[in-house]
Coordinates of C-alpha atoms in Angstrom, one line a residue:
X28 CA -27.5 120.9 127.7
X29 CA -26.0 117.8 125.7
X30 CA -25.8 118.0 122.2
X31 CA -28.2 115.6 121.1
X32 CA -28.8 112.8 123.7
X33 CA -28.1 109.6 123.1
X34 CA -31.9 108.5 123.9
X35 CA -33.2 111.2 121.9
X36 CA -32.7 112.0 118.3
X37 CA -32.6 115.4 117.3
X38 CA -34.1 114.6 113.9
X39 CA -37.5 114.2 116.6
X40 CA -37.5 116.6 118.3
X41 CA -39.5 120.1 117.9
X42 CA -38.2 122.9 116.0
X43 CA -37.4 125.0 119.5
X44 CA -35.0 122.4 120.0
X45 CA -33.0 122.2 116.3
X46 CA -32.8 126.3 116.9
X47 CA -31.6 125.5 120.5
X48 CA -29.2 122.8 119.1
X49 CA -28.3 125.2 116.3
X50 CA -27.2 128.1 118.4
X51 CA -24.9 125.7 120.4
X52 CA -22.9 124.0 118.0
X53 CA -22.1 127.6 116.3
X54 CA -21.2 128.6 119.9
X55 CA -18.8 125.7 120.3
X56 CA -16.8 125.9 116.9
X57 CA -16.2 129.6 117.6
X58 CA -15.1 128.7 121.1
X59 CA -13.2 126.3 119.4
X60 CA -11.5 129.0 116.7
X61 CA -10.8 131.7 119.4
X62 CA -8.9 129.0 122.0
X63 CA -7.3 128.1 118.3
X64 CA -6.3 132.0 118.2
X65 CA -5.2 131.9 121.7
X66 CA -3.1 128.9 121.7
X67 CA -1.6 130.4 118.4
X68 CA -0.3 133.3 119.7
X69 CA 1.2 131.9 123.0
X70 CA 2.7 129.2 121.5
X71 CA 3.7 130.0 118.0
X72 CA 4.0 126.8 115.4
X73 CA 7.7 127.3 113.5
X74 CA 8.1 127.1 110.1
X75 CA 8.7 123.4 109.9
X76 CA 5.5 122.4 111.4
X77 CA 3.5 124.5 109.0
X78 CA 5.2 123.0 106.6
X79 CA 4.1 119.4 107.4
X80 CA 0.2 121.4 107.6
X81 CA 0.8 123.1 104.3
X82 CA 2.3 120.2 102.4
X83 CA 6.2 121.5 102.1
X84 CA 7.9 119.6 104.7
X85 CA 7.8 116.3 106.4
X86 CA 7.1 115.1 109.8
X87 CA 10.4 114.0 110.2
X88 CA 11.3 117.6 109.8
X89 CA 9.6 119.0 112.2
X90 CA 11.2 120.8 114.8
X91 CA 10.3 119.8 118.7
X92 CA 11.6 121.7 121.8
X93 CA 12.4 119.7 124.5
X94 CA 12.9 121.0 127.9
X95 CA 16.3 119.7 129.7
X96 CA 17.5 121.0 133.0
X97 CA 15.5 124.5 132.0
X98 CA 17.8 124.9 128.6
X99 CA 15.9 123.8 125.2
X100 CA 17.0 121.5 123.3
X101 CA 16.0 121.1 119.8
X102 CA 15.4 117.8 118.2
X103 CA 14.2 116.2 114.7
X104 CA 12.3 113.9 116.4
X105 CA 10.5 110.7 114.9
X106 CA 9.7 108.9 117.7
X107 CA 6.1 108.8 119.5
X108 CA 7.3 109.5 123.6
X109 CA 9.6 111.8 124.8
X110 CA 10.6 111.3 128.6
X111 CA 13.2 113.1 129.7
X112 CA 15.1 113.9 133.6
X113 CA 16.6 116.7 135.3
X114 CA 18.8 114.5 136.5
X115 CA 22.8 115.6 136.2
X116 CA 24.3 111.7 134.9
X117 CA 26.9 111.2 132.9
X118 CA 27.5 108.4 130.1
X119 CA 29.6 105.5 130.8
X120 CA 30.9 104.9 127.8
X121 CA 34.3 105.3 126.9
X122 CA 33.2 107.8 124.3
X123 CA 31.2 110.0 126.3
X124 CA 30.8 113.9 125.9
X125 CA 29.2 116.5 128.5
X126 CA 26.8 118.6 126.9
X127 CA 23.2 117.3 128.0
X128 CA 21.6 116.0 130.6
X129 CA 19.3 112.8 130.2
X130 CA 18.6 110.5 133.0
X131 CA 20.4 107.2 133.0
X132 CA 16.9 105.1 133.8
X133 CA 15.2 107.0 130.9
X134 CA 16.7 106.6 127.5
X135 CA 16.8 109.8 125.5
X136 CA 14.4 110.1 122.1
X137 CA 14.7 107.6 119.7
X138 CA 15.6 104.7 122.4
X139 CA 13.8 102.4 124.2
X140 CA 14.3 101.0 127.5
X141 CA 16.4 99.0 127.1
X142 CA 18.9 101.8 125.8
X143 CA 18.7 100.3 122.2
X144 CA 17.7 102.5 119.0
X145 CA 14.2 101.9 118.3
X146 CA 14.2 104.1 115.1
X147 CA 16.6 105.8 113.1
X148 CA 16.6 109.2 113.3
X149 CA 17.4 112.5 111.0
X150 CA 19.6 110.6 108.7
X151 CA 18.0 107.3 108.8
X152 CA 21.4 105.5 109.8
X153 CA 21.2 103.1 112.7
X154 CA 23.0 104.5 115.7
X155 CA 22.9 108.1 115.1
X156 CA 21.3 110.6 118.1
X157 CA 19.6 113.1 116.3
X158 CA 18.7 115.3 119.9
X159 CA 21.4 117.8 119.0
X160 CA 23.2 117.4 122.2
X161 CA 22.5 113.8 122.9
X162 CA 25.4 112.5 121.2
X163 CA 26.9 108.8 120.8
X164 CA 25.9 106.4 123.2
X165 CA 27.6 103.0 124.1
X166 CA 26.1 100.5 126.7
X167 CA 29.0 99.4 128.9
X168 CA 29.5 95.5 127.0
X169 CA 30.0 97.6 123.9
X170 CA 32.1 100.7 124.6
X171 CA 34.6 101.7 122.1
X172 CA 33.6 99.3 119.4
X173 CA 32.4 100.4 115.9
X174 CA 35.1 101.5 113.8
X175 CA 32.9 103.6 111.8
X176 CA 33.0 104.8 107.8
X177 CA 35.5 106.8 106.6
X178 CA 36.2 108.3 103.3
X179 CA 38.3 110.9 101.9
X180 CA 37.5 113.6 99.7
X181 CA 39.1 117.1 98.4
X182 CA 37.2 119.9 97.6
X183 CA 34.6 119.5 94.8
X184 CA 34.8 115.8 95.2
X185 CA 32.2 113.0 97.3
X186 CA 32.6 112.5 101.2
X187 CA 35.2 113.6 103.2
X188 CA 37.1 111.4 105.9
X189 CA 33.8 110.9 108.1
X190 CA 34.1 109.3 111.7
X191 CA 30.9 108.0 112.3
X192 CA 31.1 105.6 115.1
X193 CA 27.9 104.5 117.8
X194 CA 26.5 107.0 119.2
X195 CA 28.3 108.2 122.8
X196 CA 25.8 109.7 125.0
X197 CA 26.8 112.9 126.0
X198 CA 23.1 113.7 127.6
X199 CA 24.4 111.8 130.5
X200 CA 26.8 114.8 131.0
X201 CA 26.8 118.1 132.6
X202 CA 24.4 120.5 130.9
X203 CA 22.1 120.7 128.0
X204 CA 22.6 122.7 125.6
X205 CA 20.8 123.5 122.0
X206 CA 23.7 122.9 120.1
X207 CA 25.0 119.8 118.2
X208 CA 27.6 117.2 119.0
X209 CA 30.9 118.5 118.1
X210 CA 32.2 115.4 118.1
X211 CA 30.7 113.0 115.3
X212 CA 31.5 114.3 112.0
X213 CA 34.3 114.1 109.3
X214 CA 37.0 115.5 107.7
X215 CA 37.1 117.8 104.9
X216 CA 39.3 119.6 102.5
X217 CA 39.5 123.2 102.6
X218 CA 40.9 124.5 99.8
X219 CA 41.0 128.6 102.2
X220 CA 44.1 127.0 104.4
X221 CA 44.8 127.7 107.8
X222 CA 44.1 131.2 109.0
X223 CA 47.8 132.1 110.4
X224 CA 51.2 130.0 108.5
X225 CA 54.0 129.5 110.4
X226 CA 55.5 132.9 109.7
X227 CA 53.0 134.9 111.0
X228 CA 53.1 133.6 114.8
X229 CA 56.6 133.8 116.6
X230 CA 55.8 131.9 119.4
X231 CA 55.1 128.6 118.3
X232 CA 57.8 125.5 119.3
X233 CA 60.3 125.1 116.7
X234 CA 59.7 121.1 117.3
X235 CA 56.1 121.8 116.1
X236 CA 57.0 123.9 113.1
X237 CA 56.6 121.6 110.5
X238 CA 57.1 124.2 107.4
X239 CA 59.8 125.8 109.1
X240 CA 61.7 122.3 109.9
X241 CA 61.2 121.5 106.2
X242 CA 58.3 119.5 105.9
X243 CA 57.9 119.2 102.1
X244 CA 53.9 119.0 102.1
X245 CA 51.0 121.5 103.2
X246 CA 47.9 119.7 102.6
X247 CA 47.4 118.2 106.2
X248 CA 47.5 122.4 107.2
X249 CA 43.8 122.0 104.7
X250 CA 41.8 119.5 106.4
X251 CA 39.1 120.6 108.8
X252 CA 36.5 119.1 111.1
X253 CA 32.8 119.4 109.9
X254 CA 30.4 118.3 112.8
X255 CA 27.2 115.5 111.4
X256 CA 24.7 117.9 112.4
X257 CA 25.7 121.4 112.4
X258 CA 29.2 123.5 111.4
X259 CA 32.0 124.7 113.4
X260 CA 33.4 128.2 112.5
X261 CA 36.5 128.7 111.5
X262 CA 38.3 130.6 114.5
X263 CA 37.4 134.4 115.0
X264 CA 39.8 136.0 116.9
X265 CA 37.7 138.9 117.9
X266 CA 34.7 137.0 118.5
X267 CA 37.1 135.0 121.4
X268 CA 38.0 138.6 122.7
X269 CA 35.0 139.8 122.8
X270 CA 33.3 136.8 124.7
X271 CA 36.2 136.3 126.6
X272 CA 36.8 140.2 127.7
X273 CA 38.2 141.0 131.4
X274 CA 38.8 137.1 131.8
X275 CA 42.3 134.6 132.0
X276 CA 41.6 131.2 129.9
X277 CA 44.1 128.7 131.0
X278 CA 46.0 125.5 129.4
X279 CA 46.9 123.3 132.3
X280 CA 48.5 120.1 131.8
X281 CA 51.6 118.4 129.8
X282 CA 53.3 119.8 126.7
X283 CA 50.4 118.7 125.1
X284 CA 48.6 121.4 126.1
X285 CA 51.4 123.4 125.8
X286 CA 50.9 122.9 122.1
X287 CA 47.1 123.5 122.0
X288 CA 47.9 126.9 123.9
X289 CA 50.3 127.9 121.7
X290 CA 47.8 127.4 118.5
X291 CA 45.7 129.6 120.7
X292 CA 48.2 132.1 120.7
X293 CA 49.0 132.2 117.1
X294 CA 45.3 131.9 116.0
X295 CA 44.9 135.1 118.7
X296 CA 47.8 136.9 117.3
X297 CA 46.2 137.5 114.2
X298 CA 44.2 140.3 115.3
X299 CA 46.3 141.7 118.0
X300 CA 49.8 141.2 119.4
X301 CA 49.6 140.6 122.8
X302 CA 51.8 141.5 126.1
X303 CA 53.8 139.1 127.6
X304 CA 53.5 139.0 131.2
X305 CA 54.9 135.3 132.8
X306 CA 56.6 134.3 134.9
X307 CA 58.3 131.7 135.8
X308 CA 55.9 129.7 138.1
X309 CA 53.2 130.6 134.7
X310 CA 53.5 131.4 131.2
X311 CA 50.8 134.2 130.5
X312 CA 50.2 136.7 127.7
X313 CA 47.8 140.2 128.3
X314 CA 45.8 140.9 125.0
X315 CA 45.1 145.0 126.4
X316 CA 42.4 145.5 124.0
X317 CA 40.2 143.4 126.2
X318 CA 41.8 142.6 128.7
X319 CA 41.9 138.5 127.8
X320 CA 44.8 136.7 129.5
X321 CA 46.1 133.4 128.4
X322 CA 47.7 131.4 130.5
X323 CA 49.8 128.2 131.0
X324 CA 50.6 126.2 133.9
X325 CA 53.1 123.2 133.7
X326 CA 51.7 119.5 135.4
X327 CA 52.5 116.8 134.4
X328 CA 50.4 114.7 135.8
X329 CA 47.5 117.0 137.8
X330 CA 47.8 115.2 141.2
X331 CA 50.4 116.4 143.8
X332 CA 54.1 114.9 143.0
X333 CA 57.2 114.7 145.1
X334 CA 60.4 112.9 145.3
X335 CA 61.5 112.3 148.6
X336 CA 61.5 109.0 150.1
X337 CA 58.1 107.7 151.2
X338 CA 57.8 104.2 152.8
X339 CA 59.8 101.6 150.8
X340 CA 60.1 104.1 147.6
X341 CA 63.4 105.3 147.7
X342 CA 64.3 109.4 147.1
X343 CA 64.6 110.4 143.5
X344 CA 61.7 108.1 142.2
X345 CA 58.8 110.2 141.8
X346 CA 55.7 109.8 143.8
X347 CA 52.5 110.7 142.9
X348 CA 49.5 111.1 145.4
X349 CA 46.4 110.5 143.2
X350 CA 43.9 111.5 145.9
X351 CA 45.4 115.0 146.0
X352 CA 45.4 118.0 143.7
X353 CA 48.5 119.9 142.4
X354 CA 48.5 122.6 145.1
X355 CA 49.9 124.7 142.0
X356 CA 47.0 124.6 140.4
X357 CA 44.8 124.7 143.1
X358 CA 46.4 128.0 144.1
X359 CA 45.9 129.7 140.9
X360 CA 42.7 128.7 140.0
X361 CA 40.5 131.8 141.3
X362 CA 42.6 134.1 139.0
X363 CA 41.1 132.1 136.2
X364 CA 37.6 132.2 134.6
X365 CA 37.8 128.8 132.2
X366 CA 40.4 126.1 132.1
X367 CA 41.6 123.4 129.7
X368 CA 43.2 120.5 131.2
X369 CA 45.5 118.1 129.6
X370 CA 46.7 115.0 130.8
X371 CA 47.6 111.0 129.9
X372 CA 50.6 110.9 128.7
X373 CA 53.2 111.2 131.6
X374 CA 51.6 108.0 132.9
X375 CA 54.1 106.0 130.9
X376 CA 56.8 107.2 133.0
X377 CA 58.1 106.0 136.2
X378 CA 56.1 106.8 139.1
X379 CA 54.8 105.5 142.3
X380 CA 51.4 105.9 142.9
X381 CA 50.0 106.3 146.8
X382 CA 46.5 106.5 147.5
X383 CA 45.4 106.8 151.1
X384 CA 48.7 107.4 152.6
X385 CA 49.9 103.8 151.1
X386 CA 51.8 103.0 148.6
X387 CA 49.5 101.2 146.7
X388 CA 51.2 100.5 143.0
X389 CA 53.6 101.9 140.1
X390 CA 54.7 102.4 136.9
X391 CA 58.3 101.0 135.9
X392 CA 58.7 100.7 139.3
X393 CA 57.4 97.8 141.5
X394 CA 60.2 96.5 143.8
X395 CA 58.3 93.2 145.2
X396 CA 57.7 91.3 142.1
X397 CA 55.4 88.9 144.3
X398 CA 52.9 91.2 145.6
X399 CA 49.7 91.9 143.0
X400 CA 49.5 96.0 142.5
X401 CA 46.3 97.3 143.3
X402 CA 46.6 100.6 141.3
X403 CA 48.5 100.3 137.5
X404 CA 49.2 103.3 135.2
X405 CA 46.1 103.3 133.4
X406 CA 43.7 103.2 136.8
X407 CA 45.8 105.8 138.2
X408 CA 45.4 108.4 135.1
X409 CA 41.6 107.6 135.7
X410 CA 41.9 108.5 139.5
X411 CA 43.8 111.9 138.7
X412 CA 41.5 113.2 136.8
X413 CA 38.5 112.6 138.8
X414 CA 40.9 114.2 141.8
X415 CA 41.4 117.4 140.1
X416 CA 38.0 117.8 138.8
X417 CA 36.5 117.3 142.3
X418 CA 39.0 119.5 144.0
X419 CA 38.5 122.3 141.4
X420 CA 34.6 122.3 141.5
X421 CA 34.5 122.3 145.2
X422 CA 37.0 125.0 145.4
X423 CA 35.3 128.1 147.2
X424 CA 36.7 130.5 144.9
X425 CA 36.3 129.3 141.6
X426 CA 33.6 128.9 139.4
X427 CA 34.9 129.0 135.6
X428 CA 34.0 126.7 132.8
X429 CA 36.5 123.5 132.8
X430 CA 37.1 122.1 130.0
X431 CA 38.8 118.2 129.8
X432 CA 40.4 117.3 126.6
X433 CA 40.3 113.8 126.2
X434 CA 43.4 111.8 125.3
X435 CA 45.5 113.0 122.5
X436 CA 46.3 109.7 120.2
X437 CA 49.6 109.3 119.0
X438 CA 50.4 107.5 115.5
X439 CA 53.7 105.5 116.5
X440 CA 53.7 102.7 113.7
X441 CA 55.7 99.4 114.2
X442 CA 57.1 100.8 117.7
X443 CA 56.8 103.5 120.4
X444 CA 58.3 106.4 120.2
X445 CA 62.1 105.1 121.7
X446 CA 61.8 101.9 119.7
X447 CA 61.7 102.0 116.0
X448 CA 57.6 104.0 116.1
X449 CA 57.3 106.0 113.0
X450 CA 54.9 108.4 111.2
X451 CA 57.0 109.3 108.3
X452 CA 55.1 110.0 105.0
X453 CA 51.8 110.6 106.6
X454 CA 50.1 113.3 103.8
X455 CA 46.4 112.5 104.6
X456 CA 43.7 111.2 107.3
X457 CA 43.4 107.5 107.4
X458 CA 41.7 106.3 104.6
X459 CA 38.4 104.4 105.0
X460 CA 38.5 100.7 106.2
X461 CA 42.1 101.6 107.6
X462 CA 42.0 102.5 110.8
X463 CA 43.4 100.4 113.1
X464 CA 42.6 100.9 116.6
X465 CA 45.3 101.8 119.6
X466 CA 44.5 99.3 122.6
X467 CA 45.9 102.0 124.8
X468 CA 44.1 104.6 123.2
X469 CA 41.1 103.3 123.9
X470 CA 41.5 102.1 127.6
X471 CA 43.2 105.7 128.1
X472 CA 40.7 107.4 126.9
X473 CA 38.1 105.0 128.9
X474 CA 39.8 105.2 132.0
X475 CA 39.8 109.7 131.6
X476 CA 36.0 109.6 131.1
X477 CA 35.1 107.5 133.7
X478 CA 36.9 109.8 135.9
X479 CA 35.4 112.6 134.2
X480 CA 32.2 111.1 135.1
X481 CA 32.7 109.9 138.8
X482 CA 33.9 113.9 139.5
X483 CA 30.3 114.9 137.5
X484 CA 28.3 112.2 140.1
X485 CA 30.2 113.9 143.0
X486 CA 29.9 117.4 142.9
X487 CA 26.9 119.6 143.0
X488 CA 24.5 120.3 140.4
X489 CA 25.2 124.2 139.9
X490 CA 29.1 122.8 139.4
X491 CA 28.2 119.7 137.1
X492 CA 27.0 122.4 134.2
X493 CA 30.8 124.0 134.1
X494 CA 32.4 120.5 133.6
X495 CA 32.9 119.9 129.6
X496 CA 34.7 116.7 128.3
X497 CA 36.3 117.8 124.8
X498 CA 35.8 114.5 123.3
X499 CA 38.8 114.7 120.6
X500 CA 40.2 111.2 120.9
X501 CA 38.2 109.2 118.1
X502 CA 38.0 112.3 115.6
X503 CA 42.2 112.3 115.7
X504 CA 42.9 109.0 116.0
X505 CA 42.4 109.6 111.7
X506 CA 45.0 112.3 112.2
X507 CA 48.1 110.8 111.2
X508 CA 49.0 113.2 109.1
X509 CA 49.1 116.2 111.5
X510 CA 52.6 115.3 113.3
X511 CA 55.7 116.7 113.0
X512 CA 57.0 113.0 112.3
X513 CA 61.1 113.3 111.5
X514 CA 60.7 117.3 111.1
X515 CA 61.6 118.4 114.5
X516 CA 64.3 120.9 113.4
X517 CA 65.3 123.3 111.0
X518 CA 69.0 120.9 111.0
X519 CA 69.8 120.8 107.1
X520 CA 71.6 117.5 107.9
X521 CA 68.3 115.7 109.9
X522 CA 67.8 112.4 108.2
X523 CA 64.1 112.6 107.2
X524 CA 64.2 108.9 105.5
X525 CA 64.4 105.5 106.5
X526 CA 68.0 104.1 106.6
X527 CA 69.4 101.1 104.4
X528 CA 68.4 98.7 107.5
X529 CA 64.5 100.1 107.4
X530 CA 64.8 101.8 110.5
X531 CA 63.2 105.1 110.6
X532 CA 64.5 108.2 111.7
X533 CA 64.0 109.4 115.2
X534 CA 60.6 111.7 115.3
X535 CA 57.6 113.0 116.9
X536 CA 54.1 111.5 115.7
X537 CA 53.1 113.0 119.3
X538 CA 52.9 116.5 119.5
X539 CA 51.1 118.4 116.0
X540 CA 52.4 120.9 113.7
X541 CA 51.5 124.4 113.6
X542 CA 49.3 125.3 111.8
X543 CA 47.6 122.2 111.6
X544 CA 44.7 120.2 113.0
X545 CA 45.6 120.9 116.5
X546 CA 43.5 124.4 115.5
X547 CA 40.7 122.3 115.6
X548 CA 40.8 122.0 119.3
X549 CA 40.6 126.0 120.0
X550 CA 38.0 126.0 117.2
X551 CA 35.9 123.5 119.5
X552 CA 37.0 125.6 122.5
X553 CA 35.4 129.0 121.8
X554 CA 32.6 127.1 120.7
X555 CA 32.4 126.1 124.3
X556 CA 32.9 129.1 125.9
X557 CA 29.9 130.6 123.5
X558 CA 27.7 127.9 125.0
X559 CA 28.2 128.6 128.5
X560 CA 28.1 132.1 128.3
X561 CA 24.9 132.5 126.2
X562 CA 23.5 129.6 128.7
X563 CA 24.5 131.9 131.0
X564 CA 22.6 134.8 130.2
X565 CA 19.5 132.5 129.6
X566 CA 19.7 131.5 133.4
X567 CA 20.5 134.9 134.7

């Protein structure tokens, strides 16, 4: 029976019928307060969202879940429709990350169509992702421009060194996650220090002991990254065990990561001195309260290297072949449960690149001056890192959590590092407005996550969610600070200072001291490892 027809009114109709009419409407509203009940208790409103009901919160605080690749992701959303895919794409952009999942036709919140920000979110500045994982997003015309603000503060004083650039869209990448970008923040001063000092860890590279070299300042040991929209820990040593226990992490790459493993190792030892058990072929070192191995592997460049004659390159220059993994790695890789790779740097040495059997370009090497290369150093680093990744996540037997670390920038001012480049009196991040950008930098660091991303496109779904791309470039690039710049040894006579001429003294604005933001990395690290492993265990 209709509540009052739209024919009839109800003010006319016999008394039988008010009862009648009565009786139902009571019936309806406590229909409507038990479904109210039920809806309640299966899907409980948080805190924030009573808030907005109760008058002690905001809409633009509330809290929704959205559901990405079955992980939940949650957002301070503002905008009206949220429309989201499964599918596994990664971002484009030169700054892209790889911890959510958004599809590349549908733009994430906050965006329309077009892929342009239709409303600021969280912190009302234009260009900021506020979905936790969808990070900073660059269309193609625009990637890697946007210097960002920056300012410096120590502790008790206004903003820190902040790198807030346009947003890179790491929900293009391999897995969502409820977790924040790690890569969009700033700098800060913390008065607490670094958690071990030079003294305390006997395995660190005398070239990357600043202190120990004689390094007159300590503040650049103080500065730490703070994430826009969350915090990262300070390292916890047992916390790594613990999550790590009964598994080998590995640092694969250059000396590069060679210096990030051994800030692993001195951040470890802490807690526990651990066993070393390496070898030649690998560096490795047994922590026997649980069973965590680090290891190290040497490659220079990831792809498989020789130097025996090949076509018209003569013995003794060294070849690489881009479309193959180094069988080294590729060998050891079911003994290991995650890996970090690191890579780039090598390309500025001579090499000949083959790529399908042919020779097909080089790097201070190209013997026929009048034939166009079709490969150059900076395409090739691309190429090698989309190589290994494939190779690695279609490898039967191994089925860790890879982690890339992008690019490591180098501050060289006024020269390279063999002609006249110099860091020397670097004491804090680069001021605001200050910056000025690399060129090779940023088509390095382009060039490693489009390759990141062409491996993601190519390999199965279950393997795109243990790809991570470490986004560390931008973040660093304000590092200048953090080398060992002229303090590469503990020789009293080392000249530290320019000379009468203005040349400065031969150094290393490479590599970073120990301690020193170079922590930061492992820092970032464990945070990924906690990510996959609880994601893990919300699969299983």
């Amino acid at each position: 029976m209709a509540l009052g027809s739209p024919k009839v009114s109800i003010f006319g109709a016999a008394f039988p019928r008010k009862v009648s009419t009565v009786a139902i409407a009571i019936g309806g509203l406590a229909s409507f307060f038990v479904f109210g009940l039920l809806l309640r208790l299966s899907y409980p409103i948080g805190s924030s969202v009573s808030g907005v009901f109760y008058g002690n919160a905001t809409p633009e605080q509330v809290e929704v879940p959205l559901s990405l690749s079955n992980h939940t992701v949650k957002g301070l959303y503002t905008g009206s429709d949220v429309s989201i895919s499964d599918q596994n794409l990664t971002s484009r952009s030169s700054s892209g990350s790889s911890d959510a999942v958004v599809s590349e036709k549908i733009p994430p919140p906050g965006f329309d169509s077009d892929g342009k920000l239709d409303k600021p979110l969280v912190d009302g500045k234009e260009g900021t992702v506020s979905l936790d994982t969808a990070e900073k997003k660059t269309d193609d015309a625009g990637s890697g421009e946007g210097e960002g603000e920056t300012n410096v503060s120590k502790a008790g004083d206004t903003p820190s060194v902040v790198v807030s650039s346009p947003p890179h869209d790491d929900s293009k990448t391999a897995s969502a996650e409820p977790e924040c970008d790690l890569y969009q923040g700033s700098w800060f001063y913390d008065p607490e220090g670094p958690v071990y000092t030079n003294n305390s860890c006997p395995v660190l590279t005398q070239m990357q002991n600043c202190q120990g070299n004689g390094r007159p300042d300590k503040g650049y040991e103080n500065w730490r990254w703070k994430p826009s929209q969350c915090d990262l820990p300070r390292f916890d040593a047992r916390k790594f065990l613990e999550l790590m226990r009964g598994k080998t992490l590995a640092f694969i790459g250059d000396s590069v990561a060679r210096n990030q493993m051994e800030s692993m190792l001195c951040l470890l030892w802490q807690v526990e001195t651990p066993v070393n058990r390496g070898s030649r072929k690998m560096q490795r070192w047994l922590f026997k309260s649980s069973s965590v191995m680090i290891a190290r592997i040497w490659s220079s460049w990831l792809v498989h290297q020789f130097d025996e004659k090949f076509d018209y390159a003569p013995e003794g220059v060294t070849k690489l072949k881009l479309d193959l993994p180094d069988e080294r790695i590729i060998e050891a890789l079911p003994k290991f449960d995650v890996v970090v790779l690191s890579s780039g740097h090598w390309f500025a040495k001579q090499s000949v690149y083959i790529l399908n059997d042919e020779i097909a370009g080089g790097q201070l090497w190209w013997p026929d001056k009048t034939k166009p290369m079709k490969v150059n150093n900076v395409e090739a680093f691309g190429i090698s890192v989309e190589t290994i990744l494939k190779s690695m996540a279609r490898h039967p037997n191994y089925t860790g959590l890879t982690i890339v670390r992008t690019w490591s920038p180098d501050h060289y001012e006024g020269g390279a590092w063999n002609t006249g480049g110099s860091c020397t009196g670097k004491e804090e991040p680069i001021l605001p407005g200050k910056l000025v950008k690399n060129g090779f930098t940023e088509i390095m660091h382009e060039k490693q996550a489009t390759g990141f991303n062409r491996a993601v496109e190519g390999v199965a779904d279950s393997s795109k969610l243990k790809l991570k791309l470490m986004d560390i470039t931008e973040a660093f690039g304000y590092r200048h600070d953090g080398h060992p710049g002229p303090y590469r040894s503990p020789d009293p006579k080392k000249i530290t200072k320019r000379g009468p001429d203005g040349r400065p003294p031969p150094q290393d604005c490479l590599h970073w001291c120990m301690p020193g933001p170079v922590d930061t990395w492992n820092e970032m690290v464990l945070e990924l490892i906690r990510r996959d492993v609880e994601g893990s265990k919300r699969n299983s």
